[in-house]
PDB file of C-alpha atoms and ligand atoms in Angstrom:
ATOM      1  CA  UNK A   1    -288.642 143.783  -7.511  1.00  0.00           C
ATOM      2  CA  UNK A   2    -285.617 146.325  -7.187  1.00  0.00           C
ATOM      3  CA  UNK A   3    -285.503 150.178  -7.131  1.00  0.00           C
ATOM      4  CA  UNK A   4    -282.793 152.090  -8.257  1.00  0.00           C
ATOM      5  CA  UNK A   5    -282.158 155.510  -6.789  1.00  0.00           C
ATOM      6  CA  UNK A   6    -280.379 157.534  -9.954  1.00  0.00           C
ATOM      7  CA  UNK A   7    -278.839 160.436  -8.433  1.00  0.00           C
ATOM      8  CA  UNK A   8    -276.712 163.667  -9.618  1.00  0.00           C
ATOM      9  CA  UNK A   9    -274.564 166.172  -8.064  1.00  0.00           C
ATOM     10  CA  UNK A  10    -275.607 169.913  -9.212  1.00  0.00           C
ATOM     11  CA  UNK A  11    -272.875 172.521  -8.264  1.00  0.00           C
ATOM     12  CA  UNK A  12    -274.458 175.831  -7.971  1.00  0.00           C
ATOM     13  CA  UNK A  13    -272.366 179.018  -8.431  1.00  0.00           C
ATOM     14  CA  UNK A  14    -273.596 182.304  -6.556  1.00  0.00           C
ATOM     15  CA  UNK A  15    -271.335 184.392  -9.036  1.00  0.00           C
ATOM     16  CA  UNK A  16    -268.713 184.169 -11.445  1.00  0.00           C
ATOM     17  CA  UNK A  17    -265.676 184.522  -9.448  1.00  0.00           C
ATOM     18  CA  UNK A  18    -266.338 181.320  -7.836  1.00  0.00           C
ATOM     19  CA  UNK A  19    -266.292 179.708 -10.853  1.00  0.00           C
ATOM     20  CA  UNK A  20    -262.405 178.533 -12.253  1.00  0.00           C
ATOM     21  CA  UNK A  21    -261.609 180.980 -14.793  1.00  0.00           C
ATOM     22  CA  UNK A  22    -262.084 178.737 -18.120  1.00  0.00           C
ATOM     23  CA  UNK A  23    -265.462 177.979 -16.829  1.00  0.00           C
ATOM     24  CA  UNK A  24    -266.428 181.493 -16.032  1.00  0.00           C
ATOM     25  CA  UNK A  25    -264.807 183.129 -19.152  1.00  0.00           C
ATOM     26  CA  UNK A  26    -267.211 179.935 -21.194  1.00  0.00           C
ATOM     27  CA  UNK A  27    -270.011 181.661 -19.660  1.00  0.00           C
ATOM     28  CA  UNK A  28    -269.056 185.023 -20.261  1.00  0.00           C
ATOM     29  CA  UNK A  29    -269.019 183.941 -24.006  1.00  0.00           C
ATOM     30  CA  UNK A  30    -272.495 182.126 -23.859  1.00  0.00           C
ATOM     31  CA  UNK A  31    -273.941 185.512 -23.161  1.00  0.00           C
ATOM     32  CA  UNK A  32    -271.905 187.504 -25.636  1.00  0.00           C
ATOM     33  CA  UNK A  33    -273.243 185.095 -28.257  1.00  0.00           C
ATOM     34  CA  UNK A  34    -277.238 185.620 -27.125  1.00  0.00           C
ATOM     35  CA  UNK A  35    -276.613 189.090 -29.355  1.00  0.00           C
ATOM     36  CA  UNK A  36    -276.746 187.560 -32.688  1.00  0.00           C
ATOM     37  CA  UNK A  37    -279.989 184.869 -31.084  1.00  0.00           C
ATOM     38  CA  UNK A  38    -282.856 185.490 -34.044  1.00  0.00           C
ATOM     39  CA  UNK A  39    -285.493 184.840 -31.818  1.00  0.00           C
ATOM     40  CA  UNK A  40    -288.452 187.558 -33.612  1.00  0.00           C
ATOM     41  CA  UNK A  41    -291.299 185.107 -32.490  1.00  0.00           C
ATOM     42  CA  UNK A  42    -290.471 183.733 -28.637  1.00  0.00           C
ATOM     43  CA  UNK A  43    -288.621 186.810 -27.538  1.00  0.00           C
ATOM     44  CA  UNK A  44    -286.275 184.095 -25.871  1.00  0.00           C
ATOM     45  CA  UNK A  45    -282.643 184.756 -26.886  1.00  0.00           C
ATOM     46  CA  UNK A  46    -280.007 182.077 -25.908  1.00  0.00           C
ATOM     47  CA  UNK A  47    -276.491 181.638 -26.364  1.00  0.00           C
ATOM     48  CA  UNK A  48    -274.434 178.688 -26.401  1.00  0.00           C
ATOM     49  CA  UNK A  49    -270.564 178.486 -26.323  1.00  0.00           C
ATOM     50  CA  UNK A  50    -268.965 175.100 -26.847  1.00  0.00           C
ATOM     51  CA  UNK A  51    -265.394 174.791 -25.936  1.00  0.00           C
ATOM     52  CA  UNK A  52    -262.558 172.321 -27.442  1.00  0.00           C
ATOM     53  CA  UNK A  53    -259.460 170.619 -26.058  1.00  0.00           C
ATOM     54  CA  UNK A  54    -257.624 173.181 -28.074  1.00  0.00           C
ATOM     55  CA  UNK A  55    -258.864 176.066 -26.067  1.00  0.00           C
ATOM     56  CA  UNK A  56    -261.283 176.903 -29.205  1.00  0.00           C
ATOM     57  CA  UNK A  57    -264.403 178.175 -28.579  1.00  0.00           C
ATOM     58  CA  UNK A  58    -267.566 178.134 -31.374  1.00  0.00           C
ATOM     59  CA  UNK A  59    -270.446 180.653 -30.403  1.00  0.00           C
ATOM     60  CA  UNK A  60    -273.959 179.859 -31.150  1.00  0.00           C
ATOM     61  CA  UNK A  61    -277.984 180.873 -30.570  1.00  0.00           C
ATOM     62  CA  UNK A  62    -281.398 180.065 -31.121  1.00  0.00           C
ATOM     63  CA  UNK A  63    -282.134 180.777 -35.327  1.00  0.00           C
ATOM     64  CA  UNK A  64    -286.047 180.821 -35.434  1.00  0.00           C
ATOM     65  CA  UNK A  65    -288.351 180.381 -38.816  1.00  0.00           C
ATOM     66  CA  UNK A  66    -291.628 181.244 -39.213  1.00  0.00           C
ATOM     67  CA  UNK A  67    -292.460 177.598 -39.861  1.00  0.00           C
ATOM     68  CA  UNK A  68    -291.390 177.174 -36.166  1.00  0.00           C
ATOM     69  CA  UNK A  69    -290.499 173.281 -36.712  1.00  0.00           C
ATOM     70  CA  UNK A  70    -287.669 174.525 -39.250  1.00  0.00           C
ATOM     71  CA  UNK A  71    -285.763 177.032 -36.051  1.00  0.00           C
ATOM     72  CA  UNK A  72    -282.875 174.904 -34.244  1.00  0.00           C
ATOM     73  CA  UNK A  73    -282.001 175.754 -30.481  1.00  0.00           C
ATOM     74  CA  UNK A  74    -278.228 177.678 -29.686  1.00  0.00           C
ATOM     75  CA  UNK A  75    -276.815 174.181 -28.215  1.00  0.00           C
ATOM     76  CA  UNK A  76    -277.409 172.227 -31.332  1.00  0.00           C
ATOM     77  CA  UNK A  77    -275.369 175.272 -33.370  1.00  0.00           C
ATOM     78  CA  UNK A  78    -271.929 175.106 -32.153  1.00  0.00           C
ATOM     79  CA  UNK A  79    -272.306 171.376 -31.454  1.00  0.00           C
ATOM     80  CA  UNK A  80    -272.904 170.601 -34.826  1.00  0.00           C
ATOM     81  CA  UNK A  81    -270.674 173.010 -36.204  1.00  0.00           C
ATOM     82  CA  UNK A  82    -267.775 170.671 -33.759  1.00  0.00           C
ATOM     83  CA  UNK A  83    -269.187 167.873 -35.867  1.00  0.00           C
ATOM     84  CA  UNK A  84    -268.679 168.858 -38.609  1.00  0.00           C
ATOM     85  CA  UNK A  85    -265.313 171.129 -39.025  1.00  0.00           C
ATOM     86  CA  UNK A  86    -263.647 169.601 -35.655  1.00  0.00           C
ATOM     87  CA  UNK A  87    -264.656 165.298 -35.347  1.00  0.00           C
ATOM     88  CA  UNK A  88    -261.564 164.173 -33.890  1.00  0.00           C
ATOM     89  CA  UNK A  89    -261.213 167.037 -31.363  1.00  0.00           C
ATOM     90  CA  UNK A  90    -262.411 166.353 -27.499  1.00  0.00           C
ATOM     91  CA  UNK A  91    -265.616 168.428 -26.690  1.00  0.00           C
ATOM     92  CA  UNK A  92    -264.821 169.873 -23.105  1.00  0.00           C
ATOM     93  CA  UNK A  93    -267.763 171.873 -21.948  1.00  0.00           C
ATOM     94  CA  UNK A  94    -270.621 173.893 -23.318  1.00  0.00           C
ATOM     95  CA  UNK A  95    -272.003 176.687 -21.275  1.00  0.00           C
ATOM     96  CA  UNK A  96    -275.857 178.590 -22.300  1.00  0.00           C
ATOM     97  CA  UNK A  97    -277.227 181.532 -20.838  1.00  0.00           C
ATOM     98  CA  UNK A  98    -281.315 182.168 -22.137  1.00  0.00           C
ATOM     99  CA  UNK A  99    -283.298 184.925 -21.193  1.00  0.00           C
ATOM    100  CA  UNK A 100    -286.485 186.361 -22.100  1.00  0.00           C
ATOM    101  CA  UNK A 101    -285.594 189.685 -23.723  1.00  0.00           C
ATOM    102  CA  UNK A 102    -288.923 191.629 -21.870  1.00  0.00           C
ATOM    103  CA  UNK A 103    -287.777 190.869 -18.910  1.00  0.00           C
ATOM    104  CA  UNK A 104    -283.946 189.529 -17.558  1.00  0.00           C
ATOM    105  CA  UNK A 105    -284.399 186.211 -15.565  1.00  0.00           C
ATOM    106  CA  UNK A 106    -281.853 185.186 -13.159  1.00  0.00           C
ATOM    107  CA  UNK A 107    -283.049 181.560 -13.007  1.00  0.00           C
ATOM    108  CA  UNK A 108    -280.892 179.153 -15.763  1.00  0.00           C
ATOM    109  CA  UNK A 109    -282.741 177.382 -18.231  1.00  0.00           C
ATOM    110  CA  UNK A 110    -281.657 173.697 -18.817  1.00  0.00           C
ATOM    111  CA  UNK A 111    -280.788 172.520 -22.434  1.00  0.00           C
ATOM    112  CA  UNK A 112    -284.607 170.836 -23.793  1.00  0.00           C
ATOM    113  CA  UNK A 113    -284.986 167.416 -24.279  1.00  0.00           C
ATOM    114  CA  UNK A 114    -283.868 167.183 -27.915  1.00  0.00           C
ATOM    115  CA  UNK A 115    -280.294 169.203 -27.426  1.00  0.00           C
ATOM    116  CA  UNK A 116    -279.584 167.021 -24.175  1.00  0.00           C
ATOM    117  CA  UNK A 117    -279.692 164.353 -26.875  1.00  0.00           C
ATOM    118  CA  UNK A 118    -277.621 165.510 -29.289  1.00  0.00           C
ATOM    119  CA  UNK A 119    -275.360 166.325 -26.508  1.00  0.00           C
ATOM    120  CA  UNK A 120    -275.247 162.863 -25.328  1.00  0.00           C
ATOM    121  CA  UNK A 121    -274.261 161.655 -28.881  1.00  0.00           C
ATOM    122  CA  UNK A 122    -271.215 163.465 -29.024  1.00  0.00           C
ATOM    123  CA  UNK A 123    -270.608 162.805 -25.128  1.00  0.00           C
ATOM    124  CA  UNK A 124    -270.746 158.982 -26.052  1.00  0.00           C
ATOM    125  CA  UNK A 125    -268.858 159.505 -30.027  1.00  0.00           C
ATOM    126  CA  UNK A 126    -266.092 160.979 -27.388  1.00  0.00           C
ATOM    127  CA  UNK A 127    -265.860 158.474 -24.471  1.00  0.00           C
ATOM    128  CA  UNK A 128    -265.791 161.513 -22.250  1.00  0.00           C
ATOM    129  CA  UNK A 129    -268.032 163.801 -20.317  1.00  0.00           C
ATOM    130  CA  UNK A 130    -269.108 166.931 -21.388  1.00  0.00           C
ATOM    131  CA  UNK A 131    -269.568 169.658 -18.832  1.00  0.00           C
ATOM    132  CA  UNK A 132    -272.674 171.997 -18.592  1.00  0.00           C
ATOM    133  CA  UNK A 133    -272.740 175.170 -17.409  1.00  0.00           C
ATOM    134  CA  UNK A 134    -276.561 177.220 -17.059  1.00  0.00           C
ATOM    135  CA  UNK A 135    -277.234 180.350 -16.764  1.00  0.00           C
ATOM    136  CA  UNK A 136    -280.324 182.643 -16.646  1.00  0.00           C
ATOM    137  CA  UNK A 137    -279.069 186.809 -17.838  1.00  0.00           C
ATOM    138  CA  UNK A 138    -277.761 186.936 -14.654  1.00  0.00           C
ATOM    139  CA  UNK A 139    -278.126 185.228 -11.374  1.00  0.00           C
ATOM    140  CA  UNK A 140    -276.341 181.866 -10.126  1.00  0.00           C
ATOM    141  CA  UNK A 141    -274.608 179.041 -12.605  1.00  0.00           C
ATOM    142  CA  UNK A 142    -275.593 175.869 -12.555  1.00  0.00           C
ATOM    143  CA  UNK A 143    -272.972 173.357 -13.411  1.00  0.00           C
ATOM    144  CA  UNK A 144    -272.978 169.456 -14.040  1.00  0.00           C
ATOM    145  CA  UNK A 145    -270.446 167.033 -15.207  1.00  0.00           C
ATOM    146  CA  UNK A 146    -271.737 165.469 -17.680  1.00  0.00           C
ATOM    147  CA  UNK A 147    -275.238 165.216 -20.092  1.00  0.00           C
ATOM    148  CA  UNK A 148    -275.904 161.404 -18.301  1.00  0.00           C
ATOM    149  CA  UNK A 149    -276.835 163.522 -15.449  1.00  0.00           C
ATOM    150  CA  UNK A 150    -279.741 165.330 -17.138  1.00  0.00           C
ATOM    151  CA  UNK A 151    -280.456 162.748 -19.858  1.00  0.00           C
ATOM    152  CA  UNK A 152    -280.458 159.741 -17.461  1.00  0.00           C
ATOM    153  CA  UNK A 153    -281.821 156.995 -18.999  1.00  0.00           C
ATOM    154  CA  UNK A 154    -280.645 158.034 -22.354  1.00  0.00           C
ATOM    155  CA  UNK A 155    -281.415 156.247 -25.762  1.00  0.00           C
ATOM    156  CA  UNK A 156    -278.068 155.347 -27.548  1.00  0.00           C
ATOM    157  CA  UNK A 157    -276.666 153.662 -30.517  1.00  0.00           C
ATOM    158  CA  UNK A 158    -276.133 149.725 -27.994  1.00  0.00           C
ATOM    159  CA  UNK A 159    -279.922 150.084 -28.627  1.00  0.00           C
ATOM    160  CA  UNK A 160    -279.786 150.102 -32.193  1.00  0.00           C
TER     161      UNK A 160
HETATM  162  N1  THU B 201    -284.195 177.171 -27.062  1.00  0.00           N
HETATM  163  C1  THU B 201    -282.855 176.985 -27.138  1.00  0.00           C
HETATM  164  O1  THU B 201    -282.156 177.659 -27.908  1.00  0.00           O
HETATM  165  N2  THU B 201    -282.302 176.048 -26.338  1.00  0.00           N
HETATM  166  C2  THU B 201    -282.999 175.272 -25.477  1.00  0.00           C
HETATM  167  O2  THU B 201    -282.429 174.362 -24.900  1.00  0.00           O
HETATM  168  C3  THU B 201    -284.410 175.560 -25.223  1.00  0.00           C
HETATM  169  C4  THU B 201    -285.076 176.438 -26.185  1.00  0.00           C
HETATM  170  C5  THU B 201    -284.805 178.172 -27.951  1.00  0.00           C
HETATM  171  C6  THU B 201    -285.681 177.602 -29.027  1.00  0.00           C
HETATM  172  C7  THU B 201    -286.579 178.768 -29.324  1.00  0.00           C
HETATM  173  O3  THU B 201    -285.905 179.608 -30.244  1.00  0.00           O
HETATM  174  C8  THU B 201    -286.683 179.512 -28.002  1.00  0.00           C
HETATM  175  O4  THU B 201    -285.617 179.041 -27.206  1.00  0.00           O
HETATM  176  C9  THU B 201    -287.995 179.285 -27.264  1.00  0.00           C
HETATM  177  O5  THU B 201    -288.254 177.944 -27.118  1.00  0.00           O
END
């Protein structure tokens, strides 16, 4: 029998001026783009921004439906969107900031299980890691280097 300790390193941001500037301004963007979240039945509102080698950066949020199934999380939005009108272009980082709208948390919310996937596709289609960057409305930013870290483990096309 073996074990296998599978570790990650979180860095943990008290505010934004710690962060470097293209990381913090990423952020700053995330939560611009909760305003447009259509979120009438969880209340939740999150914003994604995605940003590109070129310096690009594609704004998305939660879009809900009353047949719940058919509403896609704010990750999956811009990511998709990079998929689709940029393939060939590196995909450097992608920062989300969620909140309840009653009441402003200041803990970040991690991507759920099925963005973290999709993440990890385009992580792998690109050979290169994405970066992550969390935030609650306020509060400290979580970053890691790369979706492997929260999707250890993950399923991938070598399986196929
Ligand atoms: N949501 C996201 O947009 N991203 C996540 O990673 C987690 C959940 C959205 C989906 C739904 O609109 C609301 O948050 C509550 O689950």
């Amino acid at each position: 029998m073996e074990k296998k300790q599978i570790s990650f390193e979180l860095t943990i941001f008290n505010s934004l001026d710690e962060m470097l500037p293209e990381d913090a301004n990423l952020v700053m963007e995330s939560k611009r783009a909760m305003a447009n979240s259509y979120s009438p039945y969880s209340n939740f509102s999150v914003g994604a921004a995605l940003l590109l080698e070129s310096g690009k950066i594609l704004l998305g949020s939660n879009q809900e439906n009353a047949s719940f199934p058919a509403g896609v999380c704010a990750e999956r939005v811009p990511l998709f969107y990079a998929g689709a009108n940029h393939p060939d272009e590196e995909i450097k980082a992608i920062a989300i900031t969620a909140s309840p709208r009653e009441h402003h948390s200041k803990e970040p919310a991690a991507p759920c299980g099925i963005c973290r996937q999709a993440i990890s596709e385009y992580e792998n289609k690109q050979k290169k890691p994405i970066r992550i960057l969390m935030r609650g409305y306020s509060g400290p930013i979580y970053k890691c280097d790369s979706i492997s870290d929260l999707l250890p483990l993950g399923f991938n096309s070598s399986f196929l």
